[in-house]
Coordinates of C-alpha atoms and ligand atoms in Angstrom, one line a residue:
M257 CA 0.0 0.0 0.0
D258 CA 1.3 3.4 -0.9
I259 CA 0.2 5.3 2.2
D260 CA 2.0 8.5 1.2
A261 CA 0.1 8.8 -2.1
L262 CA -3.2 8.0 -0.3
R263 CA -2.5 10.6 2.3
T264 CA -1.6 13.2 -0.3
T265 CA -4.8 12.6 -2.3
A266 CA -7.0 12.6 0.8
T267 CA -5.5 15.8 2.1
A268 CA -5.8 17.5 -1.3
L269 CA -9.5 16.6 -1.4
V270 CA -10.1 18.5 1.8
A271 CA -7.8 21.4 1.1
P272 CA -9.0 24.7 2.7
G273 CA -11.8 26.5 0.8
R274 CA -12.6 23.6 -1.4
G275 CA -14.8 20.5 -1.4
I276 CA -16.1 17.7 -3.5
L277 CA -18.9 17.7 -6.2
A278 CA -20.8 14.5 -6.2
A279 CA -21.9 13.9 -9.8
D280 CA -22.1 10.1 -9.6
E281 CA -25.9 9.7 -9.9
S282 CA -26.6 6.2 -11.2
T283 CA -28.8 5.9 -14.3
G284 CA -31.9 5.6 -12.2
T285 CA -31.1 8.6 -10.0
I286 CA -30.2 10.9 -12.9
Q287 CA -33.5 9.9 -14.6
K288 CA -35.3 11.2 -11.5
R289 CA -33.3 14.5 -11.7
F290 CA -34.0 14.9 -15.4
D291 CA -37.7 14.1 -14.9
S292 CA -37.9 17.2 -12.6
I293 CA -36.8 19.4 -15.6
G294 CA -38.7 17.4 -18.3
V295 CA -35.6 16.2 -20.1
D296 CA -35.3 12.6 -21.4
S297 CA -32.4 10.7 -19.8
T298 CA -30.5 9.7 -22.9
E299 CA -26.8 8.9 -22.9
E300 CA -26.1 12.2 -24.8
H301 CA -28.2 14.3 -22.5
R302 CA -26.4 12.8 -19.5
R303 CA -23.1 13.6 -21.2
A304 CA -24.1 17.1 -22.1
Y305 CA -25.3 17.8 -18.6
R306 CA -22.0 16.6 -17.0
D307 CA -20.0 18.5 -19.7
M308 CA -21.8 21.7 -18.6
L309 CA -21.0 21.0 -14.9
F310 CA -17.3 20.0 -15.4
T311 CA -16.4 22.9 -17.8
T312 CA -17.7 25.6 -15.5
P313 CA -15.1 28.3 -15.6
D314 CA -12.9 28.4 -12.5
L315 CA -14.8 25.5 -10.8
G316 CA -11.5 24.2 -9.4
D317 CA -11.2 27.3 -7.2
H318 CA -13.7 25.7 -4.8
I319 CA -14.1 22.1 -6.0
S320 CA -11.2 19.8 -5.2
G321 CA -12.6 16.6 -6.7
V322 CA -15.6 15.2 -8.6
I323 CA -17.2 11.8 -8.0
L324 CA -18.2 10.2 -11.3
F325 CA -20.5 7.3 -12.3
D326 CA -19.3 4.3 -14.4
E327 CA -20.8 5.7 -17.5
T328 CA -19.5 9.2 -16.9
I329 CA -15.9 8.3 -16.3
R330 CA -15.9 6.8 -19.9
Q331 CA -17.5 9.8 -21.5
S332 CA -15.8 12.9 -23.0
S333 CA -16.3 16.6 -23.3
A334 CA -17.7 18.1 -26.6
D335 CA -14.1 18.6 -27.9
G336 CA -13.3 14.9 -27.3
T337 CA -11.3 15.3 -24.1
P338 CA -12.2 12.4 -21.7
F339 CA -13.9 13.8 -18.5
P340 CA -11.2 12.6 -16.1
E341 CA -8.7 14.7 -18.2
V342 CA -11.0 17.7 -18.3
L343 CA -11.1 17.6 -14.5
E344 CA -7.4 17.1 -13.9
K345 CA -6.6 20.0 -16.2
A346 CA -9.0 22.2 -14.2
G347 CA -7.3 21.2 -11.0
M348 CA -9.9 18.7 -9.8
I349 CA -9.3 15.1 -8.8
P350 CA -11.5 12.5 -10.6
G351 CA -13.2 9.9 -8.3
I352 CA -15.6 7.0 -8.9
K353 CA -18.7 5.5 -7.3
V354 CA -17.9 1.8 -7.1
D355 CA -20.8 0.3 -5.1
T356 CA -23.6 -1.3 -7.1
G357 CA -26.4 0.0 -4.9
A358 CA -28.3 -0.7 -1.7
K359 CA -30.3 -3.9 -1.8
P360 CA -32.9 -5.2 0.6
L361 CA -31.2 -7.0 3.5
A362 CA -32.6 -10.5 3.7
L363 CA -34.8 -11.1 6.8
F364 CA -34.5 -7.5 7.9
P365 CA -37.6 -5.7 6.4
G366 CA -37.0 -2.0 5.8
E367 CA -33.2 -2.2 5.8
T368 CA -30.6 -2.5 3.1
V369 CA -27.1 -3.7 2.6
T370 CA -24.9 -2.2 -0.1
E371 CA -23.5 -4.5 -2.7
G372 CA -20.5 -4.3 -5.1
L373 CA -17.7 -6.4 -3.6
D374 CA -17.7 -9.1 -6.3
G375 CA -15.0 -8.4 -8.9
L376 CA -14.2 -5.1 -7.2
R377 CA -10.4 -5.6 -7.3
G378 CA -10.5 -5.8 -11.1
R379 CA -13.0 -2.9 -11.4
L380 CA -10.8 -0.7 -9.2
A381 CA -7.8 -1.4 -11.4
G382 CA -9.8 -0.4 -14.5
Y383 CA -11.0 2.8 -12.9
A384 CA -7.4 3.7 -11.8
E385 CA -6.4 3.2 -15.5
L386 CA -9.2 5.6 -16.5
G387 CA -7.8 8.3 -14.1
A388 CA -9.7 7.8 -10.9
R389 CA -7.7 8.6 -7.7
F390 CA -10.4 8.1 -5.1
A391 CA -13.6 6.1 -4.8
K392 CA -16.9 6.1 -3.0
W393 CA -19.2 3.5 -1.4
R394 CA -22.5 4.5 0.1
A395 CA -24.5 2.5 2.7
T396 CA -28.0 3.6 3.7
I397 CA -29.2 3.4 7.4
F398 CA -32.9 3.8 8.2
I399 CA -34.3 5.1 11.4
G400 CA -37.7 3.6 12.3
D401 CA -39.5 1.4 14.8
G402 CA -36.7 -0.8 16.1
L403 CA -34.4 0.4 13.2
P404 CA -31.6 0.5 12.6
T405 CA -30.8 -3.0 13.7
D406 CA -27.3 -4.0 14.8
Q407 CA -27.2 -6.5 12.0
A408 CA -27.8 -3.9 9.3
I409 CA -25.2 -1.6 10.8
R410 CA -22.7 -4.4 11.1
A411 CA -23.3 -5.9 7.6
N412 CA -22.9 -2.5 6.0
A413 CA -19.8 -1.6 8.0
H414 CA -18.2 -4.9 7.2
A415 CA -18.8 -4.5 3.4
M416 CA -17.5 -1.0 3.6
A417 CA -14.3 -2.1 5.3
R418 CA -13.6 -4.7 2.7
Y419 CA -14.2 -2.1 0.0
A420 CA -11.8 0.4 1.7
A421 CA -9.1 -2.2 2.0
L422 CA -9.3 -3.1 -1.7
C423 CA -9.2 0.6 -2.6
Q424 CA -6.1 1.2 -0.5
E425 CA -4.4 -1.8 -2.1
A426 CA -5.1 -0.1 -5.5
T427 CA -3.9 3.3 -4.2
L428 CA -7.4 4.8 -4.5
V429 CA -8.6 6.8 -1.5
P430 CA -11.7 5.2 -0.1
I431 CA -14.5 7.5 0.9
V432 CA -16.6 5.5 3.3
E433 CA -20.2 6.8 3.3
P434 CA -22.7 5.6 5.8
E435 CA -25.8 7.7 5.4
V436 CA -28.3 7.8 8.1
L437 CA -31.3 9.0 6.1
M438 CA -33.4 12.0 6.9
D439 CA -36.7 10.2 6.0
G440 CA -39.1 9.8 8.9
A441 CA -40.5 11.7 11.9
H442 CA -37.6 10.9 14.2
T443 CA -36.0 13.5 16.4
I444 CA -32.5 14.9 16.1
D445 CA -31.6 12.8 19.2
D446 CA -32.7 9.6 17.4
C447 CA -30.4 10.7 14.5
E448 CA -27.5 11.3 16.8
I449 CA -27.8 7.9 18.4
A450 CA -28.1 6.0 15.1
T451 CA -25.2 8.0 13.6
A452 CA -23.0 7.2 16.7
R453 CA -23.8 3.4 16.5
T454 CA -23.1 3.4 12.8
L455 CA -19.7 5.2 13.2
D456 CA -18.7 2.9 16.0
A457 CA -19.3 -0.2 13.9
L458 CA -17.6 1.4 10.9
Y459 CA -14.4 2.3 12.7
T460 CA -14.2 -1.1 14.4
E461 CA -14.5 -2.9 11.1
L462 CA -12.0 -0.5 9.4
A463 CA -9.4 -1.2 12.1
D464 CA -10.0 -5.0 11.9
A465 CA -9.5 -4.7 8.1
R466 CA -6.2 -2.9 8.6
V467 CA -7.4 0.2 6.7
Q468 CA -5.1 3.1 7.3
L469 CA -7.3 6.0 8.3
P470 CA -5.0 8.9 7.2
G471 CA -5.6 7.5 3.6
T472 CA -9.4 7.6 3.9
L473 CA -12.2 10.2 4.1
L474 CA -15.5 9.9 5.9
K475 CA -18.7 11.0 4.0
V476 CA -21.6 11.2 6.4
N477 CA -24.9 12.8 7.2
M478 CA -25.2 15.8 9.5
V479 CA -27.1 15.1 12.7
L480 CA -30.6 16.5 11.8
S481 CA -34.2 16.2 12.7
G482 CA -36.2 13.7 10.5
K483 CA -37.9 15.4 7.6
E484 CA -41.4 14.8 9.1
C485 CA -40.4 15.6 12.7
P486 CA -42.7 18.3 14.0
I487 CA -39.8 19.9 15.8
Q488 CA -37.0 21.0 13.4
A489 CA -33.6 21.7 15.0
G490 CA -32.1 25.0 13.9
P491 CA -28.5 25.5 12.6
D492 CA -26.9 25.9 16.1
E493 CA -28.4 22.7 17.4
V494 CA -27.5 20.8 14.2
A495 CA -23.9 22.1 14.4
E496 CA -23.5 21.3 18.1
A497 CA -25.1 17.8 17.8
T498 CA -23.1 16.9 14.7
I499 CA -19.7 18.0 16.2
R500 CA -20.5 16.3 19.5
C501 CA -21.3 13.0 17.6
L502 CA -18.3 13.2 15.3
T503 CA -15.8 14.1 18.1
A504 CA -16.9 11.1 20.2
H505 CA -17.0 8.6 17.3
V506 CA -14.6 9.5 14.5
P507 CA -10.8 9.0 15.2
A508 CA -8.7 12.1 15.0
D509 CA -6.4 10.6 12.3
V510 CA -9.1 10.7 9.7
P511 CA -8.0 13.7 7.7
G512 CA -11.4 15.0 6.7
I513 CA -15.1 14.6 7.0
V514 CA -17.2 15.6 3.9
F515 CA -20.9 15.9 4.4
L516 CA -23.6 14.8 2.0
S517 CA -26.6 17.1 1.6
G518 CA -29.1 14.2 1.8
G519 CA -32.2 16.2 0.9
Q520 CA -31.5 19.5 2.8
S521 CA -32.1 22.6 0.7
D522 CA -29.0 24.0 -0.9
E523 CA -28.8 27.0 1.4
D524 CA -29.5 24.9 4.6
A525 CA -26.6 22.6 3.6
T526 CA -24.3 25.7 3.4
I527 CA -25.6 27.3 6.6
H528 CA -25.1 24.1 8.6
L529 CA -21.5 23.6 7.2
N530 CA -20.7 27.2 8.0
A531 CA -22.1 26.9 11.6
M532 CA -19.8 23.9 12.2
N533 CA -16.7 25.6 10.9
V534 CA -17.4 28.8 12.8
R535 CA -17.0 26.5 15.9
G536 CA -13.5 25.3 14.6
A537 CA -10.8 24.1 14.9
H538 CA -11.7 20.4 14.8
P539 CA -9.3 17.4 14.6
W540 CA -10.4 16.8 11.0
E541 CA -11.3 19.1 8.1
L542 CA -15.0 19.6 7.9
S543 CA -16.0 19.9 4.2
F544 CA -18.7 19.0 1.7
S545 CA -19.3 16.4 -0.9
Y546 CA -22.7 17.6 -2.0
G547 CA -24.8 16.3 -4.9
R548 CA -28.2 17.9 -4.9
A549 CA -27.1 21.0 -2.8
L550 CA -24.5 21.9 -5.4
Q551 CA -26.3 20.9 -8.5
A552 CA -30.0 21.8 -7.9
P553 CA -30.0 25.5 -9.1
S554 CA -27.7 24.6 -12.0
L555 CA -29.9 21.7 -13.2
K556 CA -33.0 23.9 -13.1
A557 CA -31.2 26.7 -15.0
W558 CA -29.9 24.3 -17.7
A559 CA -33.2 22.5 -18.4
G560 CA -31.6 20.6 -21.2
A561 CA -30.9 23.6 -23.5
E562 CA -27.5 24.5 -24.9
A563 CA -28.5 28.2 -24.7
N564 CA -28.7 27.9 -20.9
V565 CA -25.2 26.5 -20.3
E566 CA -23.6 29.8 -19.2
T567 CA -26.4 30.6 -16.7
A568 CA -26.3 27.1 -15.4
Q569 CA -22.6 27.2 -14.9
R570 CA -22.9 30.5 -13.1
A571 CA -25.4 28.9 -10.7
L572 CA -23.0 26.0 -10.0
A573 CA -20.0 28.3 -9.5
H574 CA -22.1 30.4 -7.1
R575 CA -23.0 27.4 -4.9
A576 CA -19.4 26.1 -5.0
R577 CA -18.2 29.5 -3.9
M578 CA -20.8 29.7 -1.1
N579 CA -19.7 26.3 0.2
G580 CA -16.1 27.2 -0.2
L581 CA -16.7 30.1 2.2
A582 CA -18.5 27.9 4.6
R583 CA -15.3 25.8 4.9
S584 CA -13.8 28.6 7.0
G585 CA -17.0 30.0 8.6
A586 CA -16.9 33.0 6.3
Y587 CA -20.4 32.5 4.7
T588 CA -23.3 34.7 5.4
P589 CA -26.8 34.4 3.8
E590 CA -26.5 38.0 2.5
L591 CA -23.9 36.7 0.0
E592 CA -26.5 34.7 -1.7
G593 CA -27.9 37.7 -3.6
R594 CA -24.6 38.7 -5.1
A595 CA -23.5 37.6 -8.5
A596 CA -20.8 34.9 -8.5
Ligands
13P669 P1 -26.6 14.5 -1.9 O1 -25.7 15.6 -1.5 O2 -27.5 14.9 -2.9 O3 -27.1 13.7 -0.7 O4 -25.6 13.4 -2.6 C1 -24.4 13.1 -2.1 C2 -24.1 11.7 -2.5 O5 -23.1 11.5 -3.1 C3 -24.9 10.6 -1.9 O6 -24.2 9.5 -2.1

């Protein structure tokens, strides 16, 4: 294992003022996003959309890396340059989603286990060849009556540790992503407990698998009230609960924690990240790896039309800049009105 190379990549991904763009929507997920703007999810439309995102002028100022999907890492910009090369030239590190999705966990109704270990060593070698320098694997954890179960937490943590070990063997930085979902009426306390249990299991499995934490990143949910909970915690409570949970359950030799947005509005995701960084310094960098919270305004502005590319790119650049400022607690909502 080349721990120096892994550490260098992991540290670069969480460099000050920058964060990760998650653009690794599977074919099913991007179809849902395109449905929202009335665009057919053809291979060419998916390529054109990602081309618009990745060629945004100066995107590398605030985006350190981009997570791609299997189809996307093989596609090219309009001028024929493969996407991984487009990103590297603009100062962004290409990454790849390698899990094959969350599937129902047998005998555990309402819970899932993420698949994708079969043949993973070979697939990682192929992705490295295509230019990927980091990878992502997402597990979904559900809060509900009696959920999450220890078995679902353990099964997901074990699979994630095996994935992370294979990544490090191939000199790809593994992003381990256990996502405790916002869906449901649970309280912020329920979320904190479920997140703590999930992180404890994950770091036990990673240690057992001999994964070197300085060559990894954690991608995780913020500690939030469930979407249907009648009492919604505000930004200070979210920041306090999230930092308390991470401080108690994430080892200090993890170089960075990159949050997913998970269905928060784009501005909430920025406000929450900022509230945590205002309270710095922390043992790890606290950054972002947003999908929806970075892309939503841009997707809407693009709406499938070539004529809208510039407006859509400005919308993405703006969100990237706002989140870049939130990295150091320098964001204020008043900045939203100003042109990027
Ligand atoms: P969201 O920020 O839209 O939750 O997506 C992040 C991600 O990559 C989920 O795996």
